[in-house]
GROMACS .gro file of C-alpha atoms in nm:
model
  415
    1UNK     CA    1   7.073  14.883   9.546
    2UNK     CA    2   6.760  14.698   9.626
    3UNK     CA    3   6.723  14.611   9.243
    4UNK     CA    4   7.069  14.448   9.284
    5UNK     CA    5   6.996  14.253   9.604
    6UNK     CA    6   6.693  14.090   9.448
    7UNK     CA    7   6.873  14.030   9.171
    8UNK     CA    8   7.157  13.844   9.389
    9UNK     CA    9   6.849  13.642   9.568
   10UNK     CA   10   6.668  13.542   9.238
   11UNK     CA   11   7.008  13.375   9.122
   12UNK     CA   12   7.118  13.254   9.392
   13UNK     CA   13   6.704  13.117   9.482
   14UNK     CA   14   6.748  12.950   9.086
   15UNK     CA   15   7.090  12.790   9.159
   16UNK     CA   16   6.943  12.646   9.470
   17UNK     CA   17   6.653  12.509   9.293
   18UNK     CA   18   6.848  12.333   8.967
   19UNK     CA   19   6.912  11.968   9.028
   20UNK     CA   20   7.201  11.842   9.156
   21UNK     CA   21   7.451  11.592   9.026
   22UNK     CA   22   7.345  11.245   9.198
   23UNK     CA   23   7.591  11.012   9.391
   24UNK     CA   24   7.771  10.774   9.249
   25UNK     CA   25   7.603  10.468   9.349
   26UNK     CA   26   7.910  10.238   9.327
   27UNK     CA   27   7.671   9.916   9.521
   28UNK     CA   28   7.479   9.843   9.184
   29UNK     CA   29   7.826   9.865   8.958
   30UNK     CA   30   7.916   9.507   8.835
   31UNK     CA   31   8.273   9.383   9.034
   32UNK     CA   32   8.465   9.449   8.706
   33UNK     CA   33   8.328   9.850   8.684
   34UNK     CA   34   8.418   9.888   9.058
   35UNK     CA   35   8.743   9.727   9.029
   36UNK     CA   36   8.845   9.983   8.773
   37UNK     CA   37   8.701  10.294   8.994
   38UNK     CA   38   8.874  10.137   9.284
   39UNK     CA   39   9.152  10.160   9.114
   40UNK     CA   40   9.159  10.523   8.994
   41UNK     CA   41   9.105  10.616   9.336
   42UNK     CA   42   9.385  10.432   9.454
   43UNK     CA   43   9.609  10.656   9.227
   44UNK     CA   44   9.478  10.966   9.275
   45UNK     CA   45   9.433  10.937   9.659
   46UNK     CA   46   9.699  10.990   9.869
   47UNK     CA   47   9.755  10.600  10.038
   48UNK     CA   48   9.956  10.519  10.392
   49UNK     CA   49  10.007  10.222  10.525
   50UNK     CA   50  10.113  10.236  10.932
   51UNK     CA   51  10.315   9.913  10.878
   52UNK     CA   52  10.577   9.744  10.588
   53UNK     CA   53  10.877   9.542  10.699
   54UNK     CA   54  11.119   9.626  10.422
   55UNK     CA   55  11.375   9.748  10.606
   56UNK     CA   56  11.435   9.411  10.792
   57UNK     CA   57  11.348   9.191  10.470
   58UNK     CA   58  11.639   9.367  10.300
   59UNK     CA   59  11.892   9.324  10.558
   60UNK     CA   60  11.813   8.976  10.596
   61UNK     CA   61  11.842   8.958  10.158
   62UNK     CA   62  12.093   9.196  10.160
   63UNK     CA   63  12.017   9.482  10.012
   64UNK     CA   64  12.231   9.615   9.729
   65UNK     CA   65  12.257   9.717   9.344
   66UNK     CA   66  12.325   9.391   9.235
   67UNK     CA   67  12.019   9.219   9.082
   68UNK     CA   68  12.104   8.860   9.212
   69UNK     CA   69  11.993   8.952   9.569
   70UNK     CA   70  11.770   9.224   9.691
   71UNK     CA   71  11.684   9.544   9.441
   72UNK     CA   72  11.311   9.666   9.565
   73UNK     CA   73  11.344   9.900   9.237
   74UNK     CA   74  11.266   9.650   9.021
   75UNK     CA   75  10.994   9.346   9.076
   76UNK     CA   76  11.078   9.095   9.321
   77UNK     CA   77  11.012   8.732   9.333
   78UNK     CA   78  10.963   8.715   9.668
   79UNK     CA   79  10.803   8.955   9.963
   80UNK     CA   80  10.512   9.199   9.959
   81UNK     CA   81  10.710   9.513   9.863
   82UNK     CA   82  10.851   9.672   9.567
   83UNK     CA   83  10.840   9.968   9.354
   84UNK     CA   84  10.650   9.828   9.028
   85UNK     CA   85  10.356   9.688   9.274
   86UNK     CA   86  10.415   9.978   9.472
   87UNK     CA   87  10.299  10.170   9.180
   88UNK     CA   88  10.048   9.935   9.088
   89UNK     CA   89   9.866   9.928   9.377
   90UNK     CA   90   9.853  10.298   9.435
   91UNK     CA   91  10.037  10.343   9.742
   92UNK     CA   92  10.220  10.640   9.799
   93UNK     CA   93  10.382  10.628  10.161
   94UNK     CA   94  10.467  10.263  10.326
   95UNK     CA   95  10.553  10.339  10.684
   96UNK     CA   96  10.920  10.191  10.731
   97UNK     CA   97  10.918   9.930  11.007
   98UNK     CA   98  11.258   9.999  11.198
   99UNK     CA   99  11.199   9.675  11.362
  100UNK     CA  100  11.394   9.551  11.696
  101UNK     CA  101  11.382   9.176  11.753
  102UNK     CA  102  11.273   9.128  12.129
  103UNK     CA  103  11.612   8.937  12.157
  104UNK     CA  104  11.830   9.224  12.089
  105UNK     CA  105  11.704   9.357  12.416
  106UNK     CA  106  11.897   9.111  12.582
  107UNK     CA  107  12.268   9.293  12.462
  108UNK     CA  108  12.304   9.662  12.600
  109UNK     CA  109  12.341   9.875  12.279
  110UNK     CA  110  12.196   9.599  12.035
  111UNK     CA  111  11.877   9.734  12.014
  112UNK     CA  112  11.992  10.117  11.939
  113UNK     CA  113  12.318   9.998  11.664
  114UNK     CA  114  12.019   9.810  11.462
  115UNK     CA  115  11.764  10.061  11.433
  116UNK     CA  116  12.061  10.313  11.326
  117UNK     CA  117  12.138  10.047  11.053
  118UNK     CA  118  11.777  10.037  10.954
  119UNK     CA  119  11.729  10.373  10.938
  120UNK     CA  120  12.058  10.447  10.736
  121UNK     CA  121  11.965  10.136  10.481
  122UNK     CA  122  11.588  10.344  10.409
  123UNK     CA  123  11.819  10.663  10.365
  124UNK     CA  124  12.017  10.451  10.124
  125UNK     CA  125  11.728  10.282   9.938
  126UNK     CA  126  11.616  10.651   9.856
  127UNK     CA  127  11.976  10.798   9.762
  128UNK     CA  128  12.029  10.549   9.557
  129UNK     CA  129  11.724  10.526   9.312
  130UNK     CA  130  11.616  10.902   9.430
  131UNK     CA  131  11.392  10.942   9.087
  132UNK     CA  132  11.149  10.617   9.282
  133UNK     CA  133  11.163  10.725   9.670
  134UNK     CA  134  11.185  10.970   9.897
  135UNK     CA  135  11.261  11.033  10.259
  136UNK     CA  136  10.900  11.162  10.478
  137UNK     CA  137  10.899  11.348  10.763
  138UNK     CA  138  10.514  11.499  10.766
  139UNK     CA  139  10.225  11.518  10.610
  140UNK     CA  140  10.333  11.748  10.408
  141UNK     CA  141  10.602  11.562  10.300
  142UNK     CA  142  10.410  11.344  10.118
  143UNK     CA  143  10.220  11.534   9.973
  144UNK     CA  144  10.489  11.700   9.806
  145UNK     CA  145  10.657  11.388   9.694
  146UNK     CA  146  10.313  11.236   9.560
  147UNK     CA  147  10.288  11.540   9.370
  148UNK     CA  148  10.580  11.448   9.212
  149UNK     CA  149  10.530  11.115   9.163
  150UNK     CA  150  10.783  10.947   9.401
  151UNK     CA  151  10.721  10.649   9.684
  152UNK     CA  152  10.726  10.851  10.064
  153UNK     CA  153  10.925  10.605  10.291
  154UNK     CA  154  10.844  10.784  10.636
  155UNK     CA  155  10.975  10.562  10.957
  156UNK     CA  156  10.852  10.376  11.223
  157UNK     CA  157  11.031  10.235  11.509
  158UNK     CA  158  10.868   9.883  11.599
  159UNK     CA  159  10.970   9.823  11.944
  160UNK     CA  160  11.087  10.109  12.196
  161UNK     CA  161  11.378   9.889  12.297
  162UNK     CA  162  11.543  10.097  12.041
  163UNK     CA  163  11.567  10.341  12.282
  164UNK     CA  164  11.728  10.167  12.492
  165UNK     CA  165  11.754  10.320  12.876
  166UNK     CA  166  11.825  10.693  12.773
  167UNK     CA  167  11.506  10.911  12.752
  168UNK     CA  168  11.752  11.154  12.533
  169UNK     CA  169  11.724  10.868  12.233
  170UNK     CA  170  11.389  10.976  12.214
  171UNK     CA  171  11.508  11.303  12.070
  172UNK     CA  172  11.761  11.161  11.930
  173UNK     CA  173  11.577  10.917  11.702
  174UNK     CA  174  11.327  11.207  11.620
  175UNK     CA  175  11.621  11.359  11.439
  176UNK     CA  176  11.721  11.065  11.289
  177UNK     CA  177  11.383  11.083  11.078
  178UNK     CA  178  11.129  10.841  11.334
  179UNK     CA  179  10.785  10.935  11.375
  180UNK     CA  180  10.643  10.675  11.553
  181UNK     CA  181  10.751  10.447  11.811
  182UNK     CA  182  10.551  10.113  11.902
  183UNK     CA  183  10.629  10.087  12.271
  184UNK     CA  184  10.647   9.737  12.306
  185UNK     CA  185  10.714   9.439  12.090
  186UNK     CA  186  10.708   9.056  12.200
  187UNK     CA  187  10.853   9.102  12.560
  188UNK     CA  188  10.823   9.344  12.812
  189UNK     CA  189  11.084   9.590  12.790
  190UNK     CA  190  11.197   9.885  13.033
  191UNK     CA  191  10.921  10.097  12.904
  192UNK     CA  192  10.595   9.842  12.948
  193UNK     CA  193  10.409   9.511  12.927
  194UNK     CA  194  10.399   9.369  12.564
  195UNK     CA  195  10.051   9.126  12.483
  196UNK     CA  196  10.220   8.841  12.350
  197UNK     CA  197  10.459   8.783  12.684
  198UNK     CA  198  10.292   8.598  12.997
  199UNK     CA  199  10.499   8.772  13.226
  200UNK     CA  200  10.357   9.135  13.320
  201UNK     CA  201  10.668   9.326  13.496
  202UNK     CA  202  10.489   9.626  13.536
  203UNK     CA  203  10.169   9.586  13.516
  204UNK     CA  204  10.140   9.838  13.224
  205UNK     CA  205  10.375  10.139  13.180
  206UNK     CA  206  10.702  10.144  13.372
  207UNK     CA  207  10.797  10.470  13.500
  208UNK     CA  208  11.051  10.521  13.236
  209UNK     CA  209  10.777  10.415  12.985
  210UNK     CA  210  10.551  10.718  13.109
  211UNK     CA  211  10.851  10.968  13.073
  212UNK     CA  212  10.932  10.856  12.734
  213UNK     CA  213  10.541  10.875  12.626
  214UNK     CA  214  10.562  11.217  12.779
  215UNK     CA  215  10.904  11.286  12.600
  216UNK     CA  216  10.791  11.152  12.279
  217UNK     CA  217  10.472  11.412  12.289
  218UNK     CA  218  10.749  11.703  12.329
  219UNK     CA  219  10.946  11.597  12.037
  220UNK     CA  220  10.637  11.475  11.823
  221UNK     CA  221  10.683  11.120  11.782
  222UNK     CA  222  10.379  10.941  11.775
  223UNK     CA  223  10.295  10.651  12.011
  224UNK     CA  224  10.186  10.329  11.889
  225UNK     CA  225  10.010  10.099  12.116
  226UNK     CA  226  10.049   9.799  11.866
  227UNK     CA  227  10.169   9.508  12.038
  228UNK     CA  228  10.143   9.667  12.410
  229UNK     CA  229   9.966   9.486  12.677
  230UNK     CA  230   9.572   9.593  12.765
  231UNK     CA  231   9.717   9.762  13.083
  232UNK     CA  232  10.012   9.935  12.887
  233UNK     CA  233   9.770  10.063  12.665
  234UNK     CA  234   9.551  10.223  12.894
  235UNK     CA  235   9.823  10.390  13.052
  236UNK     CA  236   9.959  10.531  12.757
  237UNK     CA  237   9.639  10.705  12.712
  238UNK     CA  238   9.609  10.823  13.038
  239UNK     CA  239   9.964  10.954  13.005
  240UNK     CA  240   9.952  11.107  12.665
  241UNK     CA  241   9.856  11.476  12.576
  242UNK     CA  242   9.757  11.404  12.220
  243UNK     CA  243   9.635  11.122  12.030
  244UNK     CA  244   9.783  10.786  11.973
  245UNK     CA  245   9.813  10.523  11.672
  246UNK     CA  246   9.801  10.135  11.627
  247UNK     CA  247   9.984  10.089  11.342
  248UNK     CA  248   9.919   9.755  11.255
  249UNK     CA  249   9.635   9.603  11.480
  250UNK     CA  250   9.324   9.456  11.425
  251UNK     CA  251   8.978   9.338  11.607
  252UNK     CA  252   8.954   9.130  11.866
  253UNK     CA  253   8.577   9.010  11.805
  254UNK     CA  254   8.684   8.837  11.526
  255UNK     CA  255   9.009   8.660  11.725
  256UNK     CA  256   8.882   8.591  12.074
  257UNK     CA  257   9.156   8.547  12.305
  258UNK     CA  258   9.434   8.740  12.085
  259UNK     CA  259   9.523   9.020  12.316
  260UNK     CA  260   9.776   9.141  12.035
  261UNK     CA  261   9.426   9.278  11.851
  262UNK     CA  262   9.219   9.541  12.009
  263UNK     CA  263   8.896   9.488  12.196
  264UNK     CA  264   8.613   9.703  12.159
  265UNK     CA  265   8.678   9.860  12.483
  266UNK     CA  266   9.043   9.959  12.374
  267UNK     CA  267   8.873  10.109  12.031
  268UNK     CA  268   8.672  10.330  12.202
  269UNK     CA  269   8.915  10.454  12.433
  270UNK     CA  270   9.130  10.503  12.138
  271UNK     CA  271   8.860  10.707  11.957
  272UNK     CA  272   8.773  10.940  12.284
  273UNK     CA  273   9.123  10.992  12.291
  274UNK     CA  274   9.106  11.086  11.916
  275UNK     CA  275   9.336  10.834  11.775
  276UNK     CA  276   9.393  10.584  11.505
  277UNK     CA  277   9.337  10.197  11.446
  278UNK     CA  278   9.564  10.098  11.107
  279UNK     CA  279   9.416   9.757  11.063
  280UNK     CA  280   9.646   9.417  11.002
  281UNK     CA  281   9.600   9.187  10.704
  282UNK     CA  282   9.774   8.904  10.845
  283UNK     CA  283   9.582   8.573  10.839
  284UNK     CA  284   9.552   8.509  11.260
  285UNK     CA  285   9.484   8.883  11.287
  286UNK     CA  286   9.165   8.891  11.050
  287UNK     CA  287   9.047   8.541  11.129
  288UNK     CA  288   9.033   8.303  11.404
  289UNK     CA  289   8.988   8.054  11.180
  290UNK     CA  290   9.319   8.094  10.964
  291UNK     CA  291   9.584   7.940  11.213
  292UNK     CA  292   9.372   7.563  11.237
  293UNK     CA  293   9.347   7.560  10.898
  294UNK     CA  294   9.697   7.665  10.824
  295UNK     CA  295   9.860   7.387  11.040
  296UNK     CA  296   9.634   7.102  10.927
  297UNK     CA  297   9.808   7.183  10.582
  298UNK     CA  298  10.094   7.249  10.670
  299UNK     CA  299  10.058   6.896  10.907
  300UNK     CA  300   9.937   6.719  10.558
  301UNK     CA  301  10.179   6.858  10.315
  302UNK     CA  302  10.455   6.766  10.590
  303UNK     CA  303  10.321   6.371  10.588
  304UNK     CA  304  10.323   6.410  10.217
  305UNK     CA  305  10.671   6.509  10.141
  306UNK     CA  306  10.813   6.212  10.433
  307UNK     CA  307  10.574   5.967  10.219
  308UNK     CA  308  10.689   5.980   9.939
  309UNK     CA  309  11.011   6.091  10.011
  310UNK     CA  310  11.064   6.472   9.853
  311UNK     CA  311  11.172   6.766   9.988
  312UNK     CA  312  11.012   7.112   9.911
  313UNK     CA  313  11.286   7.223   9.680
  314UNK     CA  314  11.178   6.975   9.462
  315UNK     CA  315  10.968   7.022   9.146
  316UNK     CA  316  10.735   6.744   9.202
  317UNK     CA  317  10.684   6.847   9.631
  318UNK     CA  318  10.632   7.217   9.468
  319UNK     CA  319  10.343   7.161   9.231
  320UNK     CA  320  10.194   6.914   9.457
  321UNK     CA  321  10.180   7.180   9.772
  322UNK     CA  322  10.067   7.457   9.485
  323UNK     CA  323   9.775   7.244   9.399
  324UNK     CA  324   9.685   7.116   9.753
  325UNK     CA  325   9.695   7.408   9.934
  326UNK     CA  326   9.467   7.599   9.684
  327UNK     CA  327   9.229   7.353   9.729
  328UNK     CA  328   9.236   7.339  10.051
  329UNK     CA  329   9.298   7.721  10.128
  330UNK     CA  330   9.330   7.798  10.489
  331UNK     CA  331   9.334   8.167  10.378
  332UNK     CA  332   9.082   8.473  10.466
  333UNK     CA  333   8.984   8.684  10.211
  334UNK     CA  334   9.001   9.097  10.163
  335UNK     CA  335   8.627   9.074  10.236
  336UNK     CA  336   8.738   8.960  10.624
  337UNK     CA  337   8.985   9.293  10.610
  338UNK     CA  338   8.702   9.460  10.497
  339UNK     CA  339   8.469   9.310  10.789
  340UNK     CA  340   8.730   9.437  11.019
  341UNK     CA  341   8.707   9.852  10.893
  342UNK     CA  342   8.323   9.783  10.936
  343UNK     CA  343   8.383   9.691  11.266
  344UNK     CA  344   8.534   9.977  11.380
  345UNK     CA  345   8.312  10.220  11.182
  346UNK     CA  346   8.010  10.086  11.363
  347UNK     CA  347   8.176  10.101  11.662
  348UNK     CA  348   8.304  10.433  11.723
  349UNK     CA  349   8.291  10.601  11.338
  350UNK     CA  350   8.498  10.648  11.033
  351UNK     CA  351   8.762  10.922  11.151
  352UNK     CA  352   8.933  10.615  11.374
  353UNK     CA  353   9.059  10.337  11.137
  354UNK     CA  354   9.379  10.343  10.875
  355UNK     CA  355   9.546  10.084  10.689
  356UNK     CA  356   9.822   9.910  10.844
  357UNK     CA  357   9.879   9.611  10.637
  358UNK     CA  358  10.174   9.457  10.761
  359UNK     CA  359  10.334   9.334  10.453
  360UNK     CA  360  10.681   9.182  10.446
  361UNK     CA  361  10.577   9.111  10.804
  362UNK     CA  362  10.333   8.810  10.810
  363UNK     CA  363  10.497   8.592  10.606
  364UNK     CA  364  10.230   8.368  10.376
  365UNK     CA  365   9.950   8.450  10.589
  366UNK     CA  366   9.831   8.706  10.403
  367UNK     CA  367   9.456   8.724  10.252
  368UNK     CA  368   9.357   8.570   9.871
  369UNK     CA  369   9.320   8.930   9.750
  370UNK     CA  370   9.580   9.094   9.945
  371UNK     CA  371   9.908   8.915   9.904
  372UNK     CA  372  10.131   9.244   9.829
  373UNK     CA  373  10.110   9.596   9.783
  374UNK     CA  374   9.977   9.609   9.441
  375UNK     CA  375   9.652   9.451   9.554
  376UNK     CA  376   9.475   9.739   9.764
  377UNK     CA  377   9.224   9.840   9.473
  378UNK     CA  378   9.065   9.476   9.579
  379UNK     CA  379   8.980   9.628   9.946
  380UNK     CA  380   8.863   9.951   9.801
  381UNK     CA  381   8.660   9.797   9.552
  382UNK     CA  382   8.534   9.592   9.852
  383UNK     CA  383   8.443   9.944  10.076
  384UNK     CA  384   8.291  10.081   9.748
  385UNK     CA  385   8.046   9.708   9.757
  386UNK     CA  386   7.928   9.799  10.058
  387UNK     CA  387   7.865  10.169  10.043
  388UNK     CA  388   8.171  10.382  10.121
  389UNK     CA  389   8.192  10.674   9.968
  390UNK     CA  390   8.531  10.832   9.846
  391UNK     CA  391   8.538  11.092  10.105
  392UNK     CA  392   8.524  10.768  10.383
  393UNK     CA  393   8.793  10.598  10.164
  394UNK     CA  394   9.032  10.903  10.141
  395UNK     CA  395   8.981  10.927  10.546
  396UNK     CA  396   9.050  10.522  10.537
  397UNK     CA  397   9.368  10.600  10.297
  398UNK     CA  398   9.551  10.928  10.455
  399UNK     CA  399   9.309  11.154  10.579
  400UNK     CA  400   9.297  11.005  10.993
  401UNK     CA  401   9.661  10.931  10.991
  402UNK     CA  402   9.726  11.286  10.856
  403UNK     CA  403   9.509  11.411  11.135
  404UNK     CA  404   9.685  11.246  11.411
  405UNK     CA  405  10.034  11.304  11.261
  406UNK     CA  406   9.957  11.684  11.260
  407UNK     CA  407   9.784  11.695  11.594
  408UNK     CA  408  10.120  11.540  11.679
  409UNK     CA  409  10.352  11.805  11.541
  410UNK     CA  410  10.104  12.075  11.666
  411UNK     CA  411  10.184  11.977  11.996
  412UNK     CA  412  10.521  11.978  11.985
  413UNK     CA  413  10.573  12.282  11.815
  414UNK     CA  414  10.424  12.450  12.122
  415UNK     CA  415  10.617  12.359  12.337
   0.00000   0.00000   0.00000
């Protein structure tokens, strides 16, 4: 017995002792080698973004087989979205905006008939090219549909006027497939203050708002605090008993005076409370600087066109605004994304920030380097410059949505 145990120790003493395979040191690649790596690691890491319009952008192009208007199987001209750069970019489960314009609010039942036609046009999208997508209702969800090679399309509710003024919607839309609710959109509604409307109703959460937080952590639909008002966001963590999302916000530092982005107060009270920041690629989220520069070209290229007497559906007007507005590109770049995710790492650590791009959302704002889905290898390759590792970039990718999403479901199941 003793020969055997110092047997055990001298192997395990030599293992211990023979050198170990070094990091990857991805900082002295050139951009071309860490493009490629980025790239691999987009495909064989599970990838969620918080935040893609599609759902809206094909009712608004009229989604159907026929390839004259809007097929997302094949490539598109227009938008952010489609299978092929899907694929391409390595993203496996787009978060389905079922988005609620703040005017529906204004018609009793409005808001609740469109999110049902939303959420049965994803349904569709999947049913009818079922070999491409697939519904997602967990984590584990997608991971069984990445396994087998198919685009998750889990949903997100953006704007809880969807709910309209029945807290039994909330369970109601839980069945219906939602899994995350963003409170608020561009007004107040019943349930709180929204950031980009003046007037503050409640000065936060309404009472209704706090019961359907509370009703939302029985079913196990996450809350998203994208778009709220500071003092509806505050509330919602006081209110909530597990942790909450922003699906598609960014930093304030980097857009003083844009309450719709989240100040480093907000960020750390999201990360005490465990939660999850799914940073926005649009332009005036990621830089202060994009909306001047934006509307002194679009003020030029409007002089232009009156000058000499074009319109922009002309083929002269079209190559002239191509040319001018390259050279005089108003646009961030993936390295400002990339500035934001720094941001929050420094701030409160690496568990606490997501992607939440946005796309089909933001119209032509978007970032040279991230104009549609088949470009995130360009923001990984940009992590990798400046010294993530792949375990950070999986966390970045799925892993701190996936650990929200089951805290979530946890929850719920207990109760």
């Amino acid at each position: 017995m003793k020969k055997s145990y110092s047997l055990l120790l001298i192997g395990l003493m030599a293992w211990a002792c023979q050198p170990k395979e070094a990091a990857v040191d991805y900082t002295s690649m050139s951009d071309e080698e860490r493009l490629k790596v980025a790239t691999e690691i987009a495909h064989k890491t599970i990838m969620v973004d918080g935040h893609v319009d599609l759902p809206y952008r094909m009712k608004v192009g009229g989604f159907t087989l026929q390839r004259e208007i809007l097929d997302v199987s094949v490539r598109t001209d227009g938008g952010n979205f489609d299978y092929p750069r899907t694929k391409e970019g390595g993203l496996d489960a787009p978060f389905m905006s079922i988005y609620i314009p703040a005017g529906n609010q204004q018609i009793p039942g409005a808001s609740k008939a469109l999110a049902d036609s939303l959420i049965l046009m994803t349904e569709r999208l999947t049913e009818t090219f079922p070999d491409k997508f697939a519904m997602a209702y967990s984590p584990a969800d997608i991971e069984a549909n990445f396994a087998s090679g198919k685009i998750s399309l889990p949903m997100g509710m953006e704007n809880g006027a969807g709910l309209e003024d029945d807290i039994a919607n909330v369970e109601y839309f839980h069945k219906r497939g939602i899994r995350y609710i963003t409170l608020t959109h561009g007004k107040a509604n019943l349930i709180g203050d929204s950031s980009y409307d003046t007037v503050r109703l409640y000065n936060g959460l309404s009472e209704y708002g706090k019961q359907v937080v509370q009703e939302m952590n029985r079913v196990g639909i996450m809350v998203d605090v994208s778009h709220v008002s500071d003092e509806t966001f505050l509330d919602a963590l006081e209110v909530t008993k597990v942790p909450v999302i922003a699906s598609h916000s960014s930093v304030r530092k980097f857009t003083p005076g844009f309450e719709r982005n989240m100040s480093d107060e907000l960020i750390q009270a999201m990360a005490k409370n465990g939660g999850v920041m799914m940073i926005n690629f649009g332009g005036s989220f990621i830089d202060s600087a994009y909306a001047a520069g934006s509307a002194k070209v679009r003020e030029h290229i409007v002089n232009w066109l009156a000058e000499n007497n074009l319109s922009r559906s002309d083929s002269a007007a079209q190559a002239y605004i191509t040319q001018y507005t390259a050279a005089n590109n108003p646009f961030p770049t993936v390295q400002k994304v990339a500035d934001h995710i720094d941001h929050v790492v420094a701030l409160v650590g690496i568990d606490y920030v997501g992607l939440g791009s946005d796309f089909d959302g933001v119209g032509d704002s978007l970032p040279t380097g991230l104009k549609d889905v088949s470009m995130y290898p360009n923001l990984i390759a940009e992590l990798l410059k400046r010294g993530y590792s792949e375990e950070d970039i999986e966390k970045i990718c799925s892993g701190n949505i996936f650990r929200v999403w089951r805290a979530v479901e946890e929850y719920a199941q207990n109760q």
